[in-house]
mmCIF file of C-alpha atoms and ligand atoms in Angstrom:
data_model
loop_
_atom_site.group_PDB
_atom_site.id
_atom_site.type_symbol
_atom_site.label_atom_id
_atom_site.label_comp_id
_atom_site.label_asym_id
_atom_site.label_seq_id
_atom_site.Cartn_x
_atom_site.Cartn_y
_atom_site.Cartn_z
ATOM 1 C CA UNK A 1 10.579 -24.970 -33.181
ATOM 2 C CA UNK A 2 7.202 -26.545 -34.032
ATOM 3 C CA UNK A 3 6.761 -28.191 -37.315
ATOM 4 C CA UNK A 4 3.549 -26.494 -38.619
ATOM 5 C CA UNK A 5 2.258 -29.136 -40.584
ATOM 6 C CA UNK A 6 1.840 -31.394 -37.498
ATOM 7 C CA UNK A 7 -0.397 -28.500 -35.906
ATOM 8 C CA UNK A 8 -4.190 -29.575 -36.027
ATOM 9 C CA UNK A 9 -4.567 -27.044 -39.762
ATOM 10 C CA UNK A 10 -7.538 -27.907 -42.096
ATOM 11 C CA UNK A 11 -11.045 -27.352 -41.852
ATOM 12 C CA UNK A 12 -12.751 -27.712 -38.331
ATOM 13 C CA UNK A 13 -13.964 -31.440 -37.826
ATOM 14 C CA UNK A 14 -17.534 -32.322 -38.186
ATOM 15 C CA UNK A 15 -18.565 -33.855 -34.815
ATOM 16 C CA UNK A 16 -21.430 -35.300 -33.844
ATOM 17 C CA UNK A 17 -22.937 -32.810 -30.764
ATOM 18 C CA UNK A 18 -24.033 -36.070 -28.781
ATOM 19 C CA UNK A 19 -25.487 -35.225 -25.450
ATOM 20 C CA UNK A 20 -27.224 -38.213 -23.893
ATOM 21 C CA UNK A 21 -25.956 -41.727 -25.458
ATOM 22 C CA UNK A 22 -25.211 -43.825 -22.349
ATOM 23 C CA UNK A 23 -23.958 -46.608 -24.590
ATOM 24 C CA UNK A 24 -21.307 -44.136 -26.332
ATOM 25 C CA UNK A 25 -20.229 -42.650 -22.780
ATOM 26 C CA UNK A 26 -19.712 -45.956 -21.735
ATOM 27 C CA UNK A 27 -17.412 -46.527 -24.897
ATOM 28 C CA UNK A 28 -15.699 -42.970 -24.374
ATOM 29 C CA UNK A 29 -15.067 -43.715 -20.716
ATOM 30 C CA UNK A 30 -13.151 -47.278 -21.819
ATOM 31 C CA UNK A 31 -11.059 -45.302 -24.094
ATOM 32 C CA UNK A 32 -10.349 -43.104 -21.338
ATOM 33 C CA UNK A 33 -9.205 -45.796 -18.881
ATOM 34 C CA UNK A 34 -7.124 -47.649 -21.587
ATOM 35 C CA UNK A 35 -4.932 -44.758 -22.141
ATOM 36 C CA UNK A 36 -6.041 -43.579 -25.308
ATOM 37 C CA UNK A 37 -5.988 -40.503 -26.684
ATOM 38 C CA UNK A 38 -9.596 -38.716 -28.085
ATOM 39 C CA UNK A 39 -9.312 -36.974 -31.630
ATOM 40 C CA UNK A 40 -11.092 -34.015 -33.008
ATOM 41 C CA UNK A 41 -13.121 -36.517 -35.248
ATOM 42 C CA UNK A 42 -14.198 -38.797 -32.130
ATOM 43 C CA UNK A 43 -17.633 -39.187 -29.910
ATOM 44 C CA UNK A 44 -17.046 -37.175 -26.865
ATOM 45 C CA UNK A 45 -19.664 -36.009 -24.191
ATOM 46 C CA UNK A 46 -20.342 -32.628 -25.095
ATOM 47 C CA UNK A 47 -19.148 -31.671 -21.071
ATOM 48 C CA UNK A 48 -15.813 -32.618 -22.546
ATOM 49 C CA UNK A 49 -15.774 -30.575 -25.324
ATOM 50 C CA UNK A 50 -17.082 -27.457 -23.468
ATOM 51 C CA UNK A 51 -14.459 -28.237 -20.553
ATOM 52 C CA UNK A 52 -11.573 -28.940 -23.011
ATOM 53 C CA UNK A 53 -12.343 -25.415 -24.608
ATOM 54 C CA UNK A 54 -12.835 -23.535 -21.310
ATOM 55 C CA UNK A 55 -9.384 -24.682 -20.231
ATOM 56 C CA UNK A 56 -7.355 -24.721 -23.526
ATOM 57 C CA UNK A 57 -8.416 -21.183 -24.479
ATOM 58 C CA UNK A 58 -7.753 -20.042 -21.239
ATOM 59 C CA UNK A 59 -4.722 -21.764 -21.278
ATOM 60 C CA UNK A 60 -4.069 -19.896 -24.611
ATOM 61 C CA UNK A 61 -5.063 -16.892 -23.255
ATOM 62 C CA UNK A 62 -2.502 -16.895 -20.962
ATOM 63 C CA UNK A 63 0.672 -17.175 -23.414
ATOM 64 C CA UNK A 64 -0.927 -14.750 -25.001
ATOM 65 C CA UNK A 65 -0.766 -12.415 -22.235
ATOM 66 C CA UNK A 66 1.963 -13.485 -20.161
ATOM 67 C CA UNK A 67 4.177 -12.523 -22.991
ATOM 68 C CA UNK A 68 3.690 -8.662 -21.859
ATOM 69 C CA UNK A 69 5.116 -8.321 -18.610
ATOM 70 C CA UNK A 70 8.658 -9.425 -19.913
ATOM 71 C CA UNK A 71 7.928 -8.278 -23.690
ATOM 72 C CA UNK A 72 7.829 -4.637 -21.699
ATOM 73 C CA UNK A 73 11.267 -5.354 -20.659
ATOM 74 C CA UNK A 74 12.996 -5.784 -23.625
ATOM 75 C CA UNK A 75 14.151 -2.405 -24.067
ATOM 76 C CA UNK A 76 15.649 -2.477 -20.974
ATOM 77 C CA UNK A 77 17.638 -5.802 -21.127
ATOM 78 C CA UNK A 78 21.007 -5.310 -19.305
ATOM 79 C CA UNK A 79 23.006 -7.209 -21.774
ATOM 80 C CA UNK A 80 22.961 -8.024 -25.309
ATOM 81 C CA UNK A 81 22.615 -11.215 -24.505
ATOM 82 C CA UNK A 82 19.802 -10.714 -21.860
ATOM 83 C CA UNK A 83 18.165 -9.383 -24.849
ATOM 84 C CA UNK A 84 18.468 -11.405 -27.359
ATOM 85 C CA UNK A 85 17.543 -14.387 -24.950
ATOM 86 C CA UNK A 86 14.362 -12.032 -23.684
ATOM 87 C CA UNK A 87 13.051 -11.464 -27.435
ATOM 88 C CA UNK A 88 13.472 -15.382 -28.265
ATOM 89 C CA UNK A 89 11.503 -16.078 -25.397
ATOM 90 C CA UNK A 90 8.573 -13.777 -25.762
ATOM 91 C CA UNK A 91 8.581 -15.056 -29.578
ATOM 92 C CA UNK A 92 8.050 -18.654 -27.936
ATOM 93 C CA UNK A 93 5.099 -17.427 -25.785
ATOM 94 C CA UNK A 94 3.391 -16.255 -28.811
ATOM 95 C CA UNK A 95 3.841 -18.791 -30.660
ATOM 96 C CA UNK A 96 2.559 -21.253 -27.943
ATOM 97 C CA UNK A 97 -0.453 -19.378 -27.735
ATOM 98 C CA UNK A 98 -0.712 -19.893 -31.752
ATOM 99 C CA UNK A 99 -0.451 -23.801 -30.946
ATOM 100 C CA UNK A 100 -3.192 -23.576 -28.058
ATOM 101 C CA UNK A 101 -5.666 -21.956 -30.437
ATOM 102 C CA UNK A 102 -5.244 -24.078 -33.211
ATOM 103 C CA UNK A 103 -5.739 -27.390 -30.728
ATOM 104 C CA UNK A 104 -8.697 -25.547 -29.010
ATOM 105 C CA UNK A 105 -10.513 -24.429 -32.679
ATOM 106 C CA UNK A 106 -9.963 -28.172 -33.346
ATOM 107 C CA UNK A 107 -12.833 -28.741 -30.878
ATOM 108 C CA UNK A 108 -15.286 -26.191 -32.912
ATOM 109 C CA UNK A 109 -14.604 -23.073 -31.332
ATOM 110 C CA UNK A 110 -13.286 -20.346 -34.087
ATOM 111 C CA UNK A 111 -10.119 -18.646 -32.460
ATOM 112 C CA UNK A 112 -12.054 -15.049 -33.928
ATOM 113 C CA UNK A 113 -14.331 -15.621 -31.356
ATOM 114 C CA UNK A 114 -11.587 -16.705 -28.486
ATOM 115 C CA UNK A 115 -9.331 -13.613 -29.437
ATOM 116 C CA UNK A 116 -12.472 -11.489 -29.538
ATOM 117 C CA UNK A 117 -13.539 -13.240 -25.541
ATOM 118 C CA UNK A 118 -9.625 -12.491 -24.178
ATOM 119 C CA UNK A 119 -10.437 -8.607 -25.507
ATOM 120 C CA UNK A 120 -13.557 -7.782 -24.319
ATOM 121 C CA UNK A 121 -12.847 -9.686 -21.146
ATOM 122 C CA UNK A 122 -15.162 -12.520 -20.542
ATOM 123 C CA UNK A 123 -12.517 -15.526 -20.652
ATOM 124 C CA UNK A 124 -10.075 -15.615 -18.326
ATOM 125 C CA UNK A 125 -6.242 -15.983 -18.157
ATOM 126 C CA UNK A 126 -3.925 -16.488 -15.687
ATOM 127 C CA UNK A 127 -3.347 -14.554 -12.346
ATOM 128 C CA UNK A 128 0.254 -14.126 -12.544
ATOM 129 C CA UNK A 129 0.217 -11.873 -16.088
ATOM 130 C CA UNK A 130 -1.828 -9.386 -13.689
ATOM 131 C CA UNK A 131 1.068 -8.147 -11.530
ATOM 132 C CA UNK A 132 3.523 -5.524 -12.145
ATOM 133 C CA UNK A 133 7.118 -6.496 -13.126
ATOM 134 C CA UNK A 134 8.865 -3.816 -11.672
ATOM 135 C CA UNK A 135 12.194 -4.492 -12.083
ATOM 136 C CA UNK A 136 14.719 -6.368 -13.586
ATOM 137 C CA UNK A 137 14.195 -9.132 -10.639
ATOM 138 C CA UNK A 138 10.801 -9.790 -11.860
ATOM 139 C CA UNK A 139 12.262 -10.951 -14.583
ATOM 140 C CA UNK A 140 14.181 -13.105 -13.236
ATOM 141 C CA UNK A 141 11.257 -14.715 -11.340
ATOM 142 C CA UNK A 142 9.048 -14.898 -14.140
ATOM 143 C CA UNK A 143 11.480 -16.970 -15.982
ATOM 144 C CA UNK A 144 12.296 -18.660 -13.217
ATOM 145 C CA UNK A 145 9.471 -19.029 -10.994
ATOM 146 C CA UNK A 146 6.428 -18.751 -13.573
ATOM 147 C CA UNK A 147 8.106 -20.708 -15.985
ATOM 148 C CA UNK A 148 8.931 -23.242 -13.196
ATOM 149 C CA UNK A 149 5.373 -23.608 -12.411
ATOM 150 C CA UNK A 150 4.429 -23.689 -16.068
ATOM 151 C CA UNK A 151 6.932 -26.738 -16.741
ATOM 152 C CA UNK A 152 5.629 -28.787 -13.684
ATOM 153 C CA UNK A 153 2.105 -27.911 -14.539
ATOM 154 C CA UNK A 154 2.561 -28.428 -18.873
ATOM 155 C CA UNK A 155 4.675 -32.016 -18.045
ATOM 156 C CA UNK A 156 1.111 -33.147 -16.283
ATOM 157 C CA UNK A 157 -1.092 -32.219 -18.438
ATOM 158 C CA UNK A 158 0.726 -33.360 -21.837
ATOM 159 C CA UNK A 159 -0.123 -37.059 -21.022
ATOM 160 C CA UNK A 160 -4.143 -35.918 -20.745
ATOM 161 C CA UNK A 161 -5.994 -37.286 -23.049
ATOM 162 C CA UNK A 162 -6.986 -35.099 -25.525
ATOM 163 C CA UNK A 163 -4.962 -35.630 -28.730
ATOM 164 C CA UNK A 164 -4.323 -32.083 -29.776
ATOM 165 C CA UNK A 165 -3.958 -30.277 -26.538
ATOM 166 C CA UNK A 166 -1.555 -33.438 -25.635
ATOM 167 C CA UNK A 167 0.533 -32.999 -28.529
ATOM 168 C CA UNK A 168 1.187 -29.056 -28.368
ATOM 169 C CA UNK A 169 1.713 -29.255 -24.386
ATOM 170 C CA UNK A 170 4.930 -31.762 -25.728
ATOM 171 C CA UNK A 171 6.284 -29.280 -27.668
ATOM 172 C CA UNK A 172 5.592 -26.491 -25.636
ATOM 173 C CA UNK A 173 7.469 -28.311 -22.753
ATOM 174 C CA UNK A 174 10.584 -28.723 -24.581
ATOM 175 C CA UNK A 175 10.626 -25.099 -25.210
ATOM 176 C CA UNK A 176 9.742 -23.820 -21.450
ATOM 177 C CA UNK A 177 12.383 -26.244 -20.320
ATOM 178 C CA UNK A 178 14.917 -23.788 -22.063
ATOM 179 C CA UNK A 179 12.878 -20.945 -20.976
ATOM 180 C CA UNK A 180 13.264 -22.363 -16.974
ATOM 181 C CA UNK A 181 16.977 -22.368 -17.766
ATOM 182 C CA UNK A 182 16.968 -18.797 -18.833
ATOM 183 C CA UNK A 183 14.742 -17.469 -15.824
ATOM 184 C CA UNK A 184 17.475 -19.701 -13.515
ATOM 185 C CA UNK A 185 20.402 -17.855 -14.917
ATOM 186 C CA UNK A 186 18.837 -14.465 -14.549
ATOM 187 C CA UNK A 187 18.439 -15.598 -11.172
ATOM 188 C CA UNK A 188 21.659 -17.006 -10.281
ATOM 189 C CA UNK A 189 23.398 -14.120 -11.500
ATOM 190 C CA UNK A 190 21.304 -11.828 -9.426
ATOM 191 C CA UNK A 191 21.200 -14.034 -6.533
ATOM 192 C CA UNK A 192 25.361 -14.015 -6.636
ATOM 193 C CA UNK A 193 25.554 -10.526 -7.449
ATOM 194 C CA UNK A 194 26.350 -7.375 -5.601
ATOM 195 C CA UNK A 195 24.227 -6.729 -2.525
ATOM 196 C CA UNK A 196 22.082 -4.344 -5.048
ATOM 197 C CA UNK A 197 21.366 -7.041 -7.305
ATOM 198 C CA UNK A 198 20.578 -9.604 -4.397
ATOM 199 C CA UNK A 199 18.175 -6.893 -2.548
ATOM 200 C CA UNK A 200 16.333 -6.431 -6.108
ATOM 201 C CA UNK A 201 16.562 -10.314 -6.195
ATOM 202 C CA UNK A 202 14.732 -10.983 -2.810
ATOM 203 C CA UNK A 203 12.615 -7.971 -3.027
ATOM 204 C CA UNK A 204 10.810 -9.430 -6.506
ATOM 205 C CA UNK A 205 11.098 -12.576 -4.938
ATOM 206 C CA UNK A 206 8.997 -11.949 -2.427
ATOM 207 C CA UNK A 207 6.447 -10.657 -4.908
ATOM 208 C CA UNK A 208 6.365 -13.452 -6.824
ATOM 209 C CA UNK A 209 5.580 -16.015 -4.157
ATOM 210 C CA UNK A 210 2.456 -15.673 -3.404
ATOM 211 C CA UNK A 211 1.074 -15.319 -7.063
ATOM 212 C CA UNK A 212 3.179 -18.562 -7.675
ATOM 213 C CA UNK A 213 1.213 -20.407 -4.812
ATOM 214 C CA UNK A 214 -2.255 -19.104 -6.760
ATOM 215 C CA UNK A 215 -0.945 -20.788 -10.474
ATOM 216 C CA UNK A 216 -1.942 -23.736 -9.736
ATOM 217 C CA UNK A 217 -5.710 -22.870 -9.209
ATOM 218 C CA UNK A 218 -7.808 -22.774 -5.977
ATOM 219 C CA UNK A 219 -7.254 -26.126 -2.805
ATOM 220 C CA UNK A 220 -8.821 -29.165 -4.175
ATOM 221 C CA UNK A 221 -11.766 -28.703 -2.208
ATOM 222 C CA UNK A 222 -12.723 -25.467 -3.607
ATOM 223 C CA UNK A 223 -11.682 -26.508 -7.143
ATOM 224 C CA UNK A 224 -14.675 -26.779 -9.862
ATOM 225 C CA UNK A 225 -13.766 -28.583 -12.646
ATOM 226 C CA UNK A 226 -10.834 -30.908 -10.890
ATOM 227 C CA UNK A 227 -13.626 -33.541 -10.815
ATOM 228 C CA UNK A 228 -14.603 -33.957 -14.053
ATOM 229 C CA UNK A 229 -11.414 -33.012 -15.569
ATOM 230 C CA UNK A 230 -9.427 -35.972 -13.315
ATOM 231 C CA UNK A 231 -12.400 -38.495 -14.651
ATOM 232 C CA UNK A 232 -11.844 -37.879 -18.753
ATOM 233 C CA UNK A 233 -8.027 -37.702 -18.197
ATOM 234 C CA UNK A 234 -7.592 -33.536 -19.080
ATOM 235 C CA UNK A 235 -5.754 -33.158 -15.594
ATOM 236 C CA UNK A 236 -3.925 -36.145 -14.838
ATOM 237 C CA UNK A 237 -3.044 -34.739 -11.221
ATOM 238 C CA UNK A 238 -4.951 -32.061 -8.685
ATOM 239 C CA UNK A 239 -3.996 -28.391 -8.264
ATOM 240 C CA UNK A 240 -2.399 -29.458 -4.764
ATOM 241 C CA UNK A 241 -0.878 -32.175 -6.013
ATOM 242 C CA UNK A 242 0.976 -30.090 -9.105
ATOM 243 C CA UNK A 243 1.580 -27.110 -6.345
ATOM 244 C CA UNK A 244 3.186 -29.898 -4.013
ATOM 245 C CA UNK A 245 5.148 -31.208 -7.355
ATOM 246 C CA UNK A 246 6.600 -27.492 -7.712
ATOM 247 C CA UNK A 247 7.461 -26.611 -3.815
ATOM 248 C CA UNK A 248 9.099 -29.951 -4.188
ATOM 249 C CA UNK A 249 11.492 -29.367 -6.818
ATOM 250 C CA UNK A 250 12.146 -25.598 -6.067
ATOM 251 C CA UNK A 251 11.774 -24.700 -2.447
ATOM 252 C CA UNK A 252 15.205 -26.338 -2.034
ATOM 253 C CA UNK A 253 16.890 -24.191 -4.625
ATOM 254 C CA UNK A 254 15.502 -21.538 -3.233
ATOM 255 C CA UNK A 255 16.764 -22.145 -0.017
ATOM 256 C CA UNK A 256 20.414 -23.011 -1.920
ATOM 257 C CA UNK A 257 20.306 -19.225 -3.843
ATOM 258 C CA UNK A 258 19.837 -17.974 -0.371
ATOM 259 C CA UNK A 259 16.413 -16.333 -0.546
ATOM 260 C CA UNK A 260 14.223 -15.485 2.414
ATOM 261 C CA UNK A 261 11.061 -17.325 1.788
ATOM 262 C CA UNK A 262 8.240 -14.766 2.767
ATOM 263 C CA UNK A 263 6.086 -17.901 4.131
ATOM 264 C CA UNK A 264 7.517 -17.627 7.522
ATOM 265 C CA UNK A 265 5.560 -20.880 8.408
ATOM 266 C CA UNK A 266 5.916 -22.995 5.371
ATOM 267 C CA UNK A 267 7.603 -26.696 6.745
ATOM 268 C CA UNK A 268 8.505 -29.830 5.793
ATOM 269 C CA UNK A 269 6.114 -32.899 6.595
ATOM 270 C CA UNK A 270 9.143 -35.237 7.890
ATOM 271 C CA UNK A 271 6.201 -37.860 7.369
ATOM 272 C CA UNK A 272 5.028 -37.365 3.803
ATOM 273 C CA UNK A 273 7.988 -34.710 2.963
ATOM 274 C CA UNK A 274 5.104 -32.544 1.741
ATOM 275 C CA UNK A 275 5.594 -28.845 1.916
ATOM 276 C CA UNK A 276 3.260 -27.342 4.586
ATOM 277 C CA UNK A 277 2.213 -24.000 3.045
ATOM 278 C CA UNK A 278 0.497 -20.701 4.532
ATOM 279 C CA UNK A 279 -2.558 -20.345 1.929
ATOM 280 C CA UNK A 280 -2.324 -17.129 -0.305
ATOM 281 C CA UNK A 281 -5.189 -14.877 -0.134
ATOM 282 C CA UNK A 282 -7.400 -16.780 -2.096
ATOM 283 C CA UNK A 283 -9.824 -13.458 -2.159
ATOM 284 C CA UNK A 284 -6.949 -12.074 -4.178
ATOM 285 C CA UNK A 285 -6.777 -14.414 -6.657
ATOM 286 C CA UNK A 286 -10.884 -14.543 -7.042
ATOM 287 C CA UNK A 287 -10.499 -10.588 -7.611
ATOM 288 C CA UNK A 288 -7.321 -10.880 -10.083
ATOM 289 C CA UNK A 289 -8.839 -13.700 -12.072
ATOM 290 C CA UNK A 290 -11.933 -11.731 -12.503
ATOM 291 C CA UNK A 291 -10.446 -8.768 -13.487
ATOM 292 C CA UNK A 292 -9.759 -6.724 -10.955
ATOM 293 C CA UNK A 293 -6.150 -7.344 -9.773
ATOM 294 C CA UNK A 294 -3.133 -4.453 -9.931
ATOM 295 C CA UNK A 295 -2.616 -4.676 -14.217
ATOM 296 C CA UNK A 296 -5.808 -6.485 -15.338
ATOM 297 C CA UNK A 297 -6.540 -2.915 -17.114
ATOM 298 C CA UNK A 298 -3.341 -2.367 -18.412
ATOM 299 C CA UNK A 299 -2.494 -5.670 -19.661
ATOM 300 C CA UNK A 300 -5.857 -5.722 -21.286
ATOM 301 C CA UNK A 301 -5.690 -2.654 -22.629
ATOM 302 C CA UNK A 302 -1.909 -3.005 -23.966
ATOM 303 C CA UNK A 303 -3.029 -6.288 -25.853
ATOM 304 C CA UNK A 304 -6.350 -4.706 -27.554
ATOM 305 C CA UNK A 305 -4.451 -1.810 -28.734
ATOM 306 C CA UNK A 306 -1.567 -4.551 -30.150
ATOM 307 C CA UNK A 307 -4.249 -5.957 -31.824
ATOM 308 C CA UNK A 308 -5.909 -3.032 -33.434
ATOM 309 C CA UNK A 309 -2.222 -1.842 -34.431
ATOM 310 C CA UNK A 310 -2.024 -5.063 -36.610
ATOM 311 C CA UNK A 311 -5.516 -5.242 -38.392
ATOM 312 C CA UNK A 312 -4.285 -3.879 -41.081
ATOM 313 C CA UNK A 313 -2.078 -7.402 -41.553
ATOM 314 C CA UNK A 314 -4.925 -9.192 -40.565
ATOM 315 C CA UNK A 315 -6.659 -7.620 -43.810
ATOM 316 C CA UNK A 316 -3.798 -7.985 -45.695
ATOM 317 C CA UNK A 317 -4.005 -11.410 -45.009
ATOM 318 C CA UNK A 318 -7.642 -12.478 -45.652
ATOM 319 C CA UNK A 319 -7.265 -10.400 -49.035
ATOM 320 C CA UNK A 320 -4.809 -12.554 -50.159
ATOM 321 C CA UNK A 321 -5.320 -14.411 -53.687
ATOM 322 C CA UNK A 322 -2.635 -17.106 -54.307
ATOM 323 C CA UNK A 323 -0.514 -16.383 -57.665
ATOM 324 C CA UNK A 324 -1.147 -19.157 -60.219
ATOM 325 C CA UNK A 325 1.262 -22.048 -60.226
ATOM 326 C CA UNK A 326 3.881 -21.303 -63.032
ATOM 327 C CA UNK A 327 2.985 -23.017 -66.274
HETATM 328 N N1 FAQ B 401 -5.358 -18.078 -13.104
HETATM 329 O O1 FAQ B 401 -11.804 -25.517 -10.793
HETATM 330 P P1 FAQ B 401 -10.468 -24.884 -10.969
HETATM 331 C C1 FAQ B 401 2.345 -19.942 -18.589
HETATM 332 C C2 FAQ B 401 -9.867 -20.435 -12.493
HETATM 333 S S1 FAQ B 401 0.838 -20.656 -19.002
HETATM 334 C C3 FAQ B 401 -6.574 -17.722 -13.579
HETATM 335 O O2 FAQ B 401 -9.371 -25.449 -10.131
HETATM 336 P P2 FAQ B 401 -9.280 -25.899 -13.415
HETATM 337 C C4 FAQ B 401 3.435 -19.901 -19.618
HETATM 338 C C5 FAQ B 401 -10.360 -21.571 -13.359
HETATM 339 O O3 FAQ B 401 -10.146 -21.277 -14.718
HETATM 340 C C6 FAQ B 401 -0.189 -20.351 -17.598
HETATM 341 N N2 FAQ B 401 -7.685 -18.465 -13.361
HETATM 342 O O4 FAQ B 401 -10.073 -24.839 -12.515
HETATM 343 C C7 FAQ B 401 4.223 -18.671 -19.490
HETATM 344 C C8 FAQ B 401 -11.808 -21.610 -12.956
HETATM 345 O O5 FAQ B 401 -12.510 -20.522 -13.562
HETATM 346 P P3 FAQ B 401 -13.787 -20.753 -14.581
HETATM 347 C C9 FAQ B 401 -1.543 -20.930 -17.738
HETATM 348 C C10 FAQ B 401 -7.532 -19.600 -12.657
HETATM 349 O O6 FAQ B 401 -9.477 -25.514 -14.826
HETATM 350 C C11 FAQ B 401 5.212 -18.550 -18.535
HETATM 351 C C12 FAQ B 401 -11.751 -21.319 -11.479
HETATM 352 O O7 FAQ B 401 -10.546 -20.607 -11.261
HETATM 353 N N3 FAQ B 401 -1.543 -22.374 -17.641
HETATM 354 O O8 FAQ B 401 2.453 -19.503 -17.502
HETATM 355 C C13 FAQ B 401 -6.292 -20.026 -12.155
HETATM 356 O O9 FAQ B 401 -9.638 -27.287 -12.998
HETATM 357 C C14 FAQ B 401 5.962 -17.370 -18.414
HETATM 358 C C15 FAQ B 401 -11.803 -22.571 -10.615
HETATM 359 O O10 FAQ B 401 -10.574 -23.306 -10.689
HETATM 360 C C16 FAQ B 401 -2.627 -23.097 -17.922
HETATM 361 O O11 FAQ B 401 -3.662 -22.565 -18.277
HETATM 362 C C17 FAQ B 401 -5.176 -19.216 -12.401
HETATM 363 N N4 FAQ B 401 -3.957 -19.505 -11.949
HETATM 364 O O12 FAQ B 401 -7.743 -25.715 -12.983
HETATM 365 C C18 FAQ B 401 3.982 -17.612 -20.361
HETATM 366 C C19 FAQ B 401 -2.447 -24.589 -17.862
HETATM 367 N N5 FAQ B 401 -6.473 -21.190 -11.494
HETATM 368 O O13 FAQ B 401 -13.216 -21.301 -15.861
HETATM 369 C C20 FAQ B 401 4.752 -16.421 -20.259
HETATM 370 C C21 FAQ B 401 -3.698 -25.378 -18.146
HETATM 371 C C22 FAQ B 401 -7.790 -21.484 -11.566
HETATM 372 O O14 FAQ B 401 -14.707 -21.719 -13.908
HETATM 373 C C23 FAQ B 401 5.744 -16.326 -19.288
HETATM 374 N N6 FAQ B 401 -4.748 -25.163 -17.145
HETATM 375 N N7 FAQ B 401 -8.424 -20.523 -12.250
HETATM 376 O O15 FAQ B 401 -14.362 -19.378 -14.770
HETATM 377 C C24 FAQ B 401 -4.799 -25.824 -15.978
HETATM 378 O O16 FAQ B 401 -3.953 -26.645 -15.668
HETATM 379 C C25 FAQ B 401 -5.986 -25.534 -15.121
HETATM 380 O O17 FAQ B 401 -6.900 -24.776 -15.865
HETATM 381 C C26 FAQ B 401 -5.689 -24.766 -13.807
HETATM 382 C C27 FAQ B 401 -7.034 -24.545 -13.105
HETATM 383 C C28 FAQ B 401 -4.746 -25.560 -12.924
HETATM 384 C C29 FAQ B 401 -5.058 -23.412 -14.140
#
């Protein structure tokens, strides 16, 4: 559990909004290649700034979101225990979003005006949070698979370089590292169950591979932003590099659990002992990300009406006058 007082609170920083100073980009890049980490109160380029944003609230977006697809199944749970480990989970993904919008507002941008971007759809989120979870085996693979991915991929980025963003991702690790174990158990129990539970197993399995390919973002040749992002230390490693990172680590435990990988030509590199994939449908993923992909309305839809549910706390909230300290 996060200590709230070490969250970036307080009034937004006054930064200067420097555009063109070679001499201070020269400075910014030395910090940079030292290892140090940029504050809220520092010069930056104001590419990093917008970049940082762009990514963080996305970023934020996505915990946001991604808490729906198993928050959905928590009525359903098929223990106790499955449930009470399902509703401590979700919690966590809302809370890390809460974490990601504090560090991104710490960079200027009000999280009103994020929340009110994820709503009316013009900032993005994640693919994965746009597919159905249709059974109990999704799940599984979101805690498993997605949570996999989001370990491998968090780990990498929490030694970027901006202070904030750093600083949550450690937290947030330690927290998905319990949620991985969770998603693994679901799995294992499945994957070792009766052959219903192992067909639902493999069946969800299969569609969660391909969306898992697209989390790490588009081949580095088609990425955007890898560029710039590698340069000011934000993404310490390359979408193929963290994809290769996660086939490393998981395609052999999938292979253990017995699943049928539905990459029929995915191999080992006996020279590099890189993982030779089949690319996903990359016009897929364009569609999803844009809004277009099997939930995108529903999950959208779900969250706005979430959020006009709880206005009434949210005006609760702004109304309230602290009591007097006690004489
Ligand atoms: N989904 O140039 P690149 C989680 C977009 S948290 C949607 O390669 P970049 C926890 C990208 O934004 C999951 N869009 O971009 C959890 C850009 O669009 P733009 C989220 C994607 O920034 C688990 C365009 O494509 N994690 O799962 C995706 O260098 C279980 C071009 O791409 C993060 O956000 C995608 N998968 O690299 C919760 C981590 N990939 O902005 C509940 C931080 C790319 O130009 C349950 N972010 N795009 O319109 C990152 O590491 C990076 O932003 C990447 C993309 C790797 C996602």
């Amino acid at each position: 559990m996060v200590m709230m007082s070490e969250l970036p609170l307080g009034p937004l920083p006054d930064v200067p909004e420097a555009t063109s100073d070679p001499e201070a980009l020269i400075a910014f890049e030395g910090r940079i290649a030292r290892g140090e980490r940029i504050e809220p109160g520092d010069w930056m380029p104001a590419d990093y700034r917008r970049q940082l944003t762009r990514l963080i609230q996305q970023h934020a977006n996505s915990e946001l979101m991604g808490a729906l697809p198993e928050g959905m199944w928590i009525p359903f749970a098929p223990s106790f225990k499955r449930k009470l480990a399902l509703i401590a989970k979700v919690q966590d993904e809302v809370g890390h979003a809460l974490y990601l919008y504090r560090a991104a507002e710490t960079l200027g941008k009000p999280r009103t005006q994020m929340i009110e971007e994820l709503l009316n759809g013009t900032s993005k989120y994640s693919n994965v949070f746009n597919y159905p979870a249709e059974t109990w085996g999704d799940i599984a693979m979101i805690g498993w698979l997605i949570d996999g991915a989001a370990v491998v991929n968090q780990t990498i980025m929490a030694t970027g370089s901006y202070g904030p963003y750093a600083r949550a991702l450690k937290r947030i690790t330690y927290e998905e590292a319990f949620h991985l174990k969770q998603g693994y158990d679901v799995t294992v129990a499945l994957a070792t169950g009766t052959q219903l539970q192992r067909d639902m197993a493999q069946e969800a399995f299969n569609r969660w591979w391909w969306p898992t390919m697209m989390f790490f973002g588009p081949p580095d040749k088609q990425s955007v932003h890898t560029g710039i992002l590698h340069r000011w230390g934000v993404k310490p490693k390359s979408n193929d590099e963290q994809r290769q990172e996660f086939l490393r680590k998981f395609v052999p435990k999938m292979i253990e659990l017995g699943f049928d990988i539905p990459d029929k030509d995915l191999r080992k590199d006996p020279q590099t002992g890189d993982w030779i994939i089949t690319q996903p449908d990359w016009d897929e993923f364009k569609r999803v990300i844009n809004g277009d992909g099997p939930m995108n309305k529903e999950r959208l839809a779900l969250r706005r009406l979430i959020y006009d549910e709880s206005s009434w706390l949210r005006t609760a909230l702004d109304r309230h006058v602290p009591l007097p300290a006690a004489a």
